[in-house]
Coordinates of C-alpha atoms in Angstrom, one line a residue:
X1 CA 78.1 142.7 148.7
X2 CA 76.2 142.4 151.9
X3 CA 73.3 140.0 151.7
X4 CA 70.2 140.6 153.8
X5 CA 67.6 137.9 154.4
X6 CA 64.1 139.1 155.4
X7 CA 61.7 136.3 156.4
X8 CA 58.2 137.7 156.2
X9 CA 54.8 136.1 157.1
X10 CA 51.8 138.3 156.4
X11 CA 53.8 141.5 156.9
X12 CA 52.2 143.8 154.3
X13 CA 51.5 146.5 156.9
X14 CA 55.1 146.9 158.0
X15 CA 57.4 145.5 155.3
X16 CA 57.3 148.7 153.3
X17 CA 58.5 150.7 156.3
X18 CA 61.4 148.2 156.9
X19 CA 62.5 148.2 153.3
X20 CA 62.2 152.0 152.8
X21 CA 64.4 152.6 155.8
X22 CA 67.0 150.0 154.7
X23 CA 67.2 151.1 151.0
X24 CA 66.7 154.9 151.2
X25 CA 70.4 155.8 151.4
X26 CA 71.8 152.6 149.9
X27 CA 74.0 152.8 146.8
X28 CA 72.9 150.8 143.7
X29 CA 73.9 147.2 144.1
X30 CA 75.3 147.8 147.6
X31 CA 72.8 145.3 149.3
X32 CA 71.5 142.0 148.0
X33 CA 68.1 141.9 149.7
X34 CA 66.1 138.6 149.7
X35 CA 62.5 138.7 151.1
X36 CA 61.1 135.3 151.8
X37 CA 57.3 135.5 151.9
X38 CA 56.4 132.4 153.8
X39 CA 52.8 131.1 154.1
X40 CA 51.4 134.6 153.2
X41 CA 47.7 135.2 152.6
X42 CA 48.2 139.0 152.1
X43 CA 50.2 141.3 149.8
X44 CA 53.6 140.8 151.4
X45 CA 55.3 139.5 148.2
X46 CA 53.7 142.4 146.2
X47 CA 55.0 145.0 148.7
X48 CA 58.5 143.5 148.4
X49 CA 58.4 143.5 144.6
X50 CA 57.6 147.2 144.7
X51 CA 61.2 148.0 145.8
X52 CA 63.9 148.0 143.0
X53 CA 66.5 145.4 143.4
X54 CA 64.7 143.3 146.1
X55 CA 64.4 139.6 145.2
X56 CA 61.4 137.7 146.4
X57 CA 61.2 134.0 147.3
X58 CA 57.7 132.6 147.9
X59 CA 56.8 129.4 149.8
X60 CA 53.5 128.1 151.0
X61 CA 55.2 126.8 154.2
X62 CA 54.6 129.3 157.1
X63 CA 57.8 128.7 158.9
X64 CA 60.5 131.2 159.9
X65 CA 63.2 128.6 160.1
X66 CA 62.4 127.3 156.6
X67 CA 62.2 130.9 155.3
X68 CA 65.7 131.5 156.7
X69 CA 67.0 128.4 155.0
X70 CA 65.5 129.4 151.7
X71 CA 66.9 132.9 152.1
X72 CA 70.3 131.5 152.7
X73 CA 70.0 129.4 149.5
X74 CA 69.2 132.5 147.5
X75 CA 71.6 135.0 149.1
X76 CA 74.8 135.8 147.3
X77 CA 77.2 137.5 149.6
X78 CA 78.8 138.3 153.0
X79 CA 78.4 139.6 155.5
X80 CA 75.0 137.9 155.9
X81 CA 72.4 139.8 157.7
X82 CA 69.1 138.4 159.0
X83 CA 66.5 141.1 159.5
X84 CA 63.0 140.8 160.9
X85 CA 60.3 142.3 158.6
X86 CA 58.8 144.6 161.4
X87 CA 61.9 146.5 162.5
X88 CA 63.6 149.6 161.2
X89 CA 67.3 149.6 160.4
X90 CA 68.6 152.4 158.1
X91 CA 71.4 151.7 155.7
X92 CA 74.0 153.7 157.7
X93 CA 73.2 151.6 160.8
X94 CA 73.6 148.4 158.8
X95 CA 76.9 149.5 157.5
X96 CA 78.1 150.2 161.0
X97 CA 76.9 146.7 162.0
X98 CA 78.8 145.0 159.2
X99 CA 81.9 147.0 159.8
X100 CA 82.2 145.5 163.3
X101 CA 82.7 142.0 161.8
X102 CA 86.5 142.2 161.9
X103 CA 89.2 140.1 163.5
X104 CA 87.6 137.5 165.8
X105 CA 84.2 139.1 165.8
X106 CA 81.9 136.7 164.0
X107 CA 78.4 138.0 164.9
X108 CA 77.1 141.5 165.6
X109 CA 73.9 143.1 166.7
X110 CA 72.8 146.8 167.1
X111 CA 71.5 148.7 170.1
X112 CA 67.8 148.7 170.6
X113 CA 65.4 151.7 170.5
X114 CA 61.9 150.9 171.8
X115 CA 59.5 153.8 171.1
X116 CA 56.9 153.9 173.8
X117 CA 54.4 156.2 172.3
X118 CA 50.9 154.7 172.6
X119 CA 52.1 151.9 174.8
X120 CA 50.2 150.9 178.0
X121 CA 51.9 151.5 181.4
X122 CA 52.2 147.8 182.3
X123 CA 54.2 147.3 179.1
X124 CA 56.4 150.3 179.8
X125 CA 57.0 149.0 183.4
X126 CA 58.0 145.6 182.1
X127 CA 60.6 147.0 179.6
X128 CA 62.0 149.4 182.2
X129 CA 63.1 146.3 184.1
X130 CA 63.9 144.1 181.0
X131 CA 66.3 146.7 179.5
X132 CA 68.3 146.8 182.8
X133 CA 69.1 143.0 182.8
X134 CA 72.7 142.3 182.1
X135 CA 72.2 139.6 179.5
X136 CA 69.6 141.7 177.7
X137 CA 72.2 144.5 177.3
X138 CA 75.1 142.2 176.2
X139 CA 73.5 139.3 174.2
X140 CA 72.5 139.2 170.5
X141 CA 69.0 138.0 170.9
X142 CA 65.8 140.2 170.9
X143 CA 67.2 142.8 168.5
X144 CA 65.4 141.8 165.3
X145 CA 68.7 141.8 163.3
X146 CA 71.9 139.8 163.5
X147 CA 74.9 140.2 161.1
X148 CA 77.3 137.3 160.5
X149 CA 80.7 137.1 158.9
X150 CA 81.4 134.3 156.5
X151 CA 83.1 132.4 159.3
X152 CA 80.2 133.1 161.6
X153 CA 77.8 131.8 159.0
X154 CA 79.9 128.6 158.7
X155 CA 79.8 128.2 162.5
X156 CA 76.0 128.5 162.5
X157 CA 75.5 126.0 159.7
X158 CA 72.0 125.2 158.4
X159 CA 69.0 126.7 160.2
X160 CA 67.3 124.2 162.5
X161 CA 63.6 124.1 163.0
X162 CA 63.4 126.2 166.1
X163 CA 61.1 129.0 167.4
X164 CA 63.9 130.8 169.3
X165 CA 66.1 131.4 166.2
X166 CA 67.8 134.5 167.7
X167 CA 68.6 132.7 170.9
X168 CA 70.1 129.8 168.9
X169 CA 72.4 132.2 167.1
X170 CA 73.3 134.1 170.3
X171 CA 74.4 130.9 172.2
X172 CA 76.6 129.8 169.2
X173 CA 79.1 132.6 169.9
X174 CA 81.2 133.4 172.9
X175 CA 81.8 136.9 174.4
X176 CA 84.9 137.6 172.3
X177 CA 83.2 136.5 169.1
X178 CA 80.2 138.8 169.3
X179 CA 79.7 142.5 169.5
X180 CA 76.9 145.0 170.3
X181 CA 77.6 147.9 168.0
X182 CA 77.1 151.3 169.7
X183 CA 77.0 153.1 166.3
X184 CA 74.1 150.9 165.0
X185 CA 70.5 151.3 166.4
X186 CA 67.5 149.3 165.4
X187 CA 64.0 150.5 166.2
X188 CA 61.7 147.7 167.6
X189 CA 58.1 148.5 168.2
X190 CA 57.0 147.0 171.6
X191 CA 53.5 145.6 172.1
X192 CA 50.9 148.2 172.9
X193 CA 48.9 146.2 175.4
X194 CA 49.7 143.9 178.3
X195 CA 47.8 141.0 176.6
X196 CA 50.0 141.4 173.5
X197 CA 53.1 141.5 175.7
X198 CA 52.0 138.1 177.2
X199 CA 51.6 136.6 173.8
X200 CA 55.2 137.6 173.0
X201 CA 56.5 136.3 176.3
X202 CA 54.7 132.9 176.0
X203 CA 56.1 132.5 172.5
X204 CA 59.6 133.3 173.7
X205 CA 59.4 131.0 176.7
X206 CA 58.0 128.2 174.5
X207 CA 60.7 128.6 172.0
X208 CA 63.5 128.8 174.6
X209 CA 62.2 125.7 176.3
X210 CA 62.2 123.7 173.1
X211 CA 65.7 124.9 172.2
X212 CA 67.0 123.7 175.6
X213 CA 65.2 120.4 175.3
X214 CA 66.5 119.7 171.8
X215 CA 70.0 119.1 170.5
X216 CA 72.0 122.3 170.6
X217 CA 74.9 122.9 168.2
X218 CA 78.3 121.6 169.3
X219 CA 80.0 124.2 171.4
X220 CA 76.9 126.2 172.1
X221 CA 76.8 128.1 175.4
X222 CA 74.1 127.6 178.0
X223 CA 71.0 129.8 177.6
X224 CA 71.4 133.1 179.5
X225 CA 68.8 133.4 182.3
X226 CA 67.4 136.1 184.6
X227 CA 68.1 135.2 188.2
X228 CA 66.9 136.5 191.5
X229 CA 70.2 138.2 192.0
X230 CA 69.7 140.3 188.8
X231 CA 66.3 141.5 190.1
X232 CA 67.6 142.2 193.6
X233 CA 70.5 144.3 192.1
X234 CA 68.1 146.4 190.1
X235 CA 66.0 147.1 193.2
X236 CA 69.0 147.8 195.3
X237 CA 70.4 150.3 192.7
X238 CA 67.0 152.0 192.1
X239 CA 64.5 151.3 194.9
X240 CA 61.8 153.2 193.0
X241 CA 61.7 150.3 190.5
X242 CA 60.4 147.8 193.1
X243 CA 56.8 147.8 191.9
X244 CA 58.0 147.4 188.3
X245 CA 60.2 144.5 189.3
X246 CA 57.2 142.9 190.9
X247 CA 55.2 143.3 187.7
X248 CA 58.1 141.9 185.7
X249 CA 58.3 138.9 188.0
X250 CA 54.6 138.3 187.8
X251 CA 54.7 138.5 184.1
X252 CA 57.4 135.9 183.9
X253 CA 55.5 133.5 186.1
X254 CA 52.3 133.9 184.2
X255 CA 54.0 133.5 180.9
X256 CA 55.8 130.3 182.0
X257 CA 52.5 128.8 183.2
X258 CA 50.8 129.6 179.9
X259 CA 53.8 128.4 177.9
X260 CA 53.4 124.9 179.4
X261 CA 49.9 124.7 177.8
X262 CA 50.9 126.3 174.5
X263 CA 50.7 124.4 171.3
X264 CA 52.7 124.9 168.1
X265 CA 50.6 127.9 167.1
X266 CA 52.8 130.9 166.4
X267 CA 51.7 133.6 168.9
X268 CA 52.2 137.0 167.4
X269 CA 51.8 140.5 168.7
X270 CA 49.6 142.4 166.1
X271 CA 49.4 145.6 168.1
X272 CA 52.9 146.7 167.2
X273 CA 52.1 146.3 163.5
X274 CA 49.3 148.8 163.4

């Protein structure tokens, strides 16, 4: 049985969409779904209980890391899948993801689909560049879902208190131990406005910086980074993207400056949840 852990903090607006897509074509008992409603002040837990077979764990602690630990404690099987509450991954895509966990492959992620309807042009420009970066295409982070084999789960161990949970997982596995599955596609809603994009980027940079400053798991790889060479190659291959690269670079600089002043508040993009 595949166990799926869904940490959810005030996700009543989108959780139903996520669970509907996941369970629509699932066979009875095929998936063990655990939704961890953490620090919720809305109807997240009630939405989850509206789906047959979904187990709900509730905690007053608003912490994704703690929710992942509680979900692991409650989960029953392997592969173990960690799914964000605001993404769409149908059952067939999940099966393809888990089927890739064979041999030496310990962790797998899907391809991304970013629907751009209703999204402002600065955000579209940013993602036109972001999706062309080599590590964005080949790494596990930023996909809203990660599947682990039992051996991969043992490698990861207990979830640490980190903001950049997907990056922590990604750096725990080498190139031969991870796979991006062409036959699995997850839909991730991008932020609609540039202000919301900045909130996402500040949160990501804050989390990444704290992960680097803390104790990384033994054997963890260095954090993948975007360098000047990556951006120059994009412009050299497609000169028309030069203005978009300039916006991407400006966004990175502004986000880094804001991240230095950010506190422990979880910055969340609400526009993609409408």
